GROMACS .gro file of C-alpha atoms in nm:
model
  211
    1GLU     CA    1   4.447  -6.949   5.439
    2ALA     CA    2   4.295  -6.850   5.762
    3SER     CA    3   3.946  -6.863   5.623
    4ASN     CA    4   4.022  -7.213   5.503
    5ILE     CA    5   4.127  -7.344   5.814
    6LEU     CA    6   3.823  -7.189   6.001
    7GLY     CA    7   3.583  -7.339   5.737
    8VAL     CA    8   3.446  -7.055   5.582
    9ASP     CA    9   3.182  -7.167   5.322
   10VAL     CA   10   3.084  -6.827   5.173
   11MET     CA   11   3.225  -6.455   5.235
   12THR     CA   12   3.192  -6.119   5.074
   13GLY     CA   13   3.442  -5.843   5.095
   14HIS     CA   14   3.577  -5.528   5.269
   15TRP     CA   15   3.977  -5.515   5.338
   16GLU     CA   16   4.042  -5.788   5.091
   17PHE     CA   17   4.006  -5.555   4.794
   18THR     CA   18   4.292  -5.334   4.917
   19PHE     CA   19   4.559  -5.585   4.848
   20GLY     CA   20   4.489  -5.475   4.473
   21GLU     CA   21   4.284  -5.655   4.200
   22ASP     CA   22   4.556  -5.870   4.096
   23GLN     CA   23   4.659  -6.015   4.432
   24PHE     CA   24   4.268  -6.015   4.529
   25LYS     CA   25   4.209  -6.255   4.220
   26GLU     CA   26   4.504  -6.477   4.349
   27ASN     CA   27   4.377  -6.486   4.706
   28ILE     CA   28   4.047  -6.585   4.576
   29LYS     CA   29   4.168  -6.878   4.379
   30ASN     CA   30   4.314  -7.029   4.713
   31PHE     CA   31   3.988  -6.984   4.904
   32ASP     CA   32   3.799  -7.324   4.949
   33GLY     CA   33   3.484  -7.147   4.983
   34GLU     CA   34   3.292  -6.914   4.760
   35PHE     CA   35   3.330  -6.534   4.729
   36VAL     CA   36   3.000  -6.351   4.632
   37ALA     CA   37   2.949  -5.969   4.563
   38ASN     CA   38   2.634  -5.846   4.384
   39ASN     CA   39   2.734  -5.489   4.408
   40VAL     CA   40   3.083  -5.487   4.271
   41TYR     CA   41   3.121  -5.426   3.888
   42LEU     CA   42   3.370  -5.348   3.630
   43ASN     CA   43   3.365  -4.975   3.553
   44ASP     CA   44   3.337  -4.837   3.198
   45GLU     CA   45   3.696  -4.811   3.135
   46ALA     CA   46   3.784  -5.157   3.233
   47ILE     CA   47   3.500  -5.281   2.999
   48PHE     CA   48   3.622  -5.077   2.734
   49ASN     CA   49   3.980  -5.221   2.780
   50ASP     CA   50   3.826  -5.578   2.754
   51ILE     CA   51   3.904  -5.689   3.109
   52SER     CA   52   3.732  -6.008   3.185
   53SER     CA   53   3.432  -5.993   3.409
   54TYR     CA   54   3.246  -6.281   3.577
   55ASP     CA   55   2.907  -6.253   3.375
   56GLU     CA   56   2.740  -6.065   3.118
   57GLU     CA   57   2.619  -5.793   3.367
   58ASN     CA   58   2.998  -5.721   3.411
   59HIS     CA   59   2.991  -5.835   3.785
   60PHE     CA   60   3.369  -5.862   3.910
   61GLN     CA   61   3.294  -6.164   4.100
   62LYS     CA   62   3.026  -6.435   4.148
   63PRO     CA   63   2.699  -6.205   4.266
   64TYR     CA   64   2.531  -6.501   4.449
   65THR     CA   65   2.551  -6.856   4.531
   66ILE     CA   66   2.276  -7.136   4.573
   67LYS     CA   67   2.336  -7.384   4.848
   68GLU     CA   68   2.128  -7.710   4.876
   69ILE     CA   69   2.066  -7.784   5.260
   70ASN     CA   70   1.853  -8.067   5.382
   71GLY     CA   71   1.685  -8.077   5.022
   72ARG     CA   72   1.615  -7.685   5.054
   73GLN     CA   73   1.742  -7.428   4.798
   74ILE     CA   74   1.917  -7.136   4.991
   75ALA     CA   75   2.025  -6.832   4.817
   76ILE     CA   76   2.325  -6.633   4.961
   77ILE     CA   77   2.379  -6.282   4.773
   78GLY     CA   78   2.695  -6.104   4.852
   79GLN     CA   79   2.694  -5.731   4.951
   80ALA     CA   80   3.051  -5.600   4.974
   81PHE     CA   81   3.152  -5.292   5.150
   82PRO     CA   82   2.989  -5.033   4.916
   83TYR     CA   83   3.240  -4.744   4.998
   84THR     CA   84   3.565  -4.908   4.934
   85PRO     CA   85   3.692  -4.670   4.668
   86ILE     CA   86   3.617  -4.371   4.907
   87ALA     CA   87   3.724  -4.525   5.234
   88ASN     CA   88   4.057  -4.670   5.080
   89PRO     CA   89   4.281  -4.530   4.806
   90SER     CA   90   4.087  -4.579   4.483
   91ARG     CA   91   4.411  -4.694   4.288
   92TYR     CA   92   4.372  -5.029   4.470
   93VAL     CA   93   4.058  -5.094   4.279
   94SER     CA   94   4.094  -4.881   3.979
   95ASN     CA   95   3.885  -5.114   3.751
   96LEU     CA   96   3.603  -5.156   3.979
   97THR     CA   97   3.286  -4.973   4.077
   98PHE     CA   98   3.106  -5.036   4.416
   99GLY     CA   99   2.787  -4.872   4.581
  100ILE     CA  100   2.468  -5.007   4.772
  101ARG     CA  101   2.298  -5.067   4.453
  102GLU     CA  102   1.959  -5.150   4.590
  103HIS     CA  103   1.787  -5.151   4.244
  104GLU     CA  104   2.035  -5.421   4.125
  105LEU     CA  105   2.008  -5.621   4.438
  106GLN     CA  106   1.629  -5.632   4.382
  107GLU     CA  107   1.671  -5.733   4.037
  108THR     CA  108   1.904  -6.013   4.131
  109ILE     CA  109   1.643  -6.126   4.414
  110ASN     CA  110   1.378  -6.136   4.154
  111LYS     CA  111   1.581  -6.346   3.897
  112VAL     CA  112   1.700  -6.588   4.183
  113LYS     CA  113   1.322  -6.639   4.292
  114ASP     CA  114   1.234  -6.701   3.940
  115LYS     CA  115   1.517  -6.947   3.841
  116TYR     CA  116   1.559  -7.143   4.169
  117LYS     CA  117   1.254  -7.086   4.377
  118PRO     CA  118   1.462  -7.057   4.702
  119SER     CA  119   1.336  -7.170   5.048
  120LEU     CA  120   1.539  -6.867   5.189
  121ILE     CA  121   1.717  -6.571   5.044
  122VAL     CA  122   2.015  -6.449   5.269
  123VAL     CA  123   2.230  -6.128   5.197
  124LEU     CA  124   2.566  -6.163   5.337
  125SER     CA  125   2.639  -5.798   5.394
  126HIS     CA  126   2.934  -5.573   5.469
  127ASN     CA  127   2.715  -5.246   5.451
  128GLY     CA  128   2.699  -5.190   5.826
  129ILE     CA  129   2.397  -5.211   6.052
  130ASP     CA  130   2.230  -4.877   5.970
  131VAL     CA  131   2.259  -4.926   5.589
  132ASP     CA  132   2.141  -5.280   5.634
  133LYS     CA  133   1.831  -5.169   5.817
  134LYS     CA  134   1.742  -4.915   5.537
  135LEU     CA  135   1.811  -5.170   5.265
  136ALA     CA  136   1.580  -5.402   5.442
  137SER     CA  137   1.293  -5.149   5.449
  138ARG     CA  138   1.340  -5.061   5.052
  139VAL     CA  139   1.436  -5.407   4.896
  140THR     CA  140   1.175  -5.690   4.913
  141GLY     CA  141   1.224  -6.056   4.926
  142ILE     CA  142   1.517  -6.080   5.188
  143ASP     CA  143   1.481  -6.322   5.457
  144ILE     CA  144   1.760  -6.255   5.654
  145ILE     CA  145   2.072  -6.008   5.619
  146LEU     CA  146   2.383  -6.150   5.799
  147GLY     CA  147   2.562  -5.822   5.843
  148GLY     CA  148   2.906  -5.673   5.928
  149HIS     CA  149   3.124  -5.368   5.919
  150THR     CA  150   3.004  -5.149   6.217
  151HIS     CA  151   3.119  -5.395   6.493
  152ASP     CA  152   2.794  -5.396   6.681
  153ALA     CA  153   2.684  -5.712   6.856
  154VAL     CA  154   2.311  -5.748   6.807
  155PRO     CA  155   2.154  -5.941   7.074
  156LYS     CA  156   1.848  -6.047   6.876
  157PRO     CA  157   1.760  -5.990   6.504
  158LEU     CA  158   1.592  -5.667   6.410
  159LEU     CA  159   1.274  -5.705   6.227
  160VAL     CA  160   1.241  -5.464   5.946
  161GLU     CA  161   0.911  -5.411   5.726
  162ASN     CA  162   0.890  -5.342   5.389
  163GLY     CA  163   0.622  -5.335   5.110
  164LYS     CA  164   0.584  -5.687   5.077
  165GLY     CA  165   0.704  -5.869   5.400
  166LYS     CA  166   0.977  -5.859   5.674
  167THR     CA  167   1.345  -5.900   5.682
  168LEU     CA  168   1.567  -6.017   5.981
  169VAL     CA  169   1.883  -5.819   6.026
  170THR     CA  170   2.159  -5.941   6.235
  171ASN     CA  171   2.525  -5.803   6.320
  172SER     CA  172   2.783  -6.044   6.518
  173GLY     CA  173   3.023  -5.771   6.645
  174CYS     CA  174   3.390  -5.793   6.547
  175ASN     CA  175   3.725  -5.984   6.571
  176GLY     CA  176   3.563  -6.317   6.655
  177LYS     CA  177   3.402  -6.184   6.964
  178PHE     CA  178   3.079  -6.343   6.880
  179ILE     CA  179   2.914  -6.604   6.667
  180SER     CA  180   2.549  -6.545   6.544
  181PHE     CA  181   2.376  -6.879   6.530
  182ILE     CA  182   2.026  -6.902   6.335
  183ASP     CA  183   1.826  -7.216   6.366
  184ILE     CA  184   1.564  -7.236   6.081
  185LYS     CA  185   1.278  -7.486   6.085
  186PHE     CA  186   1.087  -7.488   5.765
  187ILE     CA  187   0.692  -7.552   5.791
  188GLY     CA  188   0.555  -7.597   5.446
  189LYS     CA  189   0.644  -7.264   5.268
  190SER     CA  190   0.709  -7.073   5.583
  191TYR     CA  191   0.943  -7.115   5.853
  192THR     CA  192   1.021  -7.036   6.226
  193TYR     CA  193   1.353  -6.954   6.361
  194LYS     CA  194   1.578  -6.954   6.696
  195TYR     CA  195   1.861  -6.710   6.729
  196ASN     CA  196   2.159  -6.686   6.949
  197LEU     CA  197   2.451  -6.472   6.967
  198LEU     CA  198   2.719  -6.667   7.135
  199PRO     CA  199   3.005  -6.476   7.323
  200ILE     CA  200   3.338  -6.633   7.254
  201LEU     CA  201   3.549  -6.631   7.565
  202SER     CA  202   3.925  -6.639   7.466
  203ASN     CA  203   4.049  -6.732   7.802
  204GLU     CA  204   3.824  -7.023   7.811
  205ILE     CA  205   3.959  -7.159   7.465
  206ILE     CA  206   4.271  -7.367   7.410
  207PRO     CA  207   4.440  -7.191   7.096
  208ASP     CA  208   4.441  -7.377   6.783
  209LYS     CA  209   4.824  -7.435   6.692
  210LYS     CA  210   4.744  -7.461   6.316
  211MET     CA  211   4.537  -7.151   6.319
   0.00000   0.00000   0.00000
């Protein structure tokens, strides 16, 4: 409900899973935006017990979404917290398997490129900044990683090179202290960007009663 009031369009997960799978599904039904998680699958036992998955690849939820913005196709791929069954009691996610899954991410990127020809590929990540940097160096085709988990406020995007290009890696701190803002200007098939990390000064803001 708070995410709906805030106006969140797309999210991925971390603590959301610790309500348990059934409550998680109920919560997502009430979310006005889209939940994406390319690295969360049903495990073998869940598949054997005929628990329904999102797709034929046995994703638990939608792996990615395509947004059309100003006539451009923008792909947003979810990367939920990969260590959920380790950092939290595994009984909350007994039917699920997580992980960084860089191979599966590369496959999804390749598929999305072939099918949608997006102008921009964004990974919405809860890996943490160090894992995001490593992922950006090993997986090709990502334009921007919008990251979370480690609570680091990164003043400007980190530019990480890989075998076929470069990826911008960002992180916006925690607890609503900052908002990252990237303004993309497309020039043919390439683009330029402007980035701002905006501080949210709580003593300068009138509290929203509904929130």
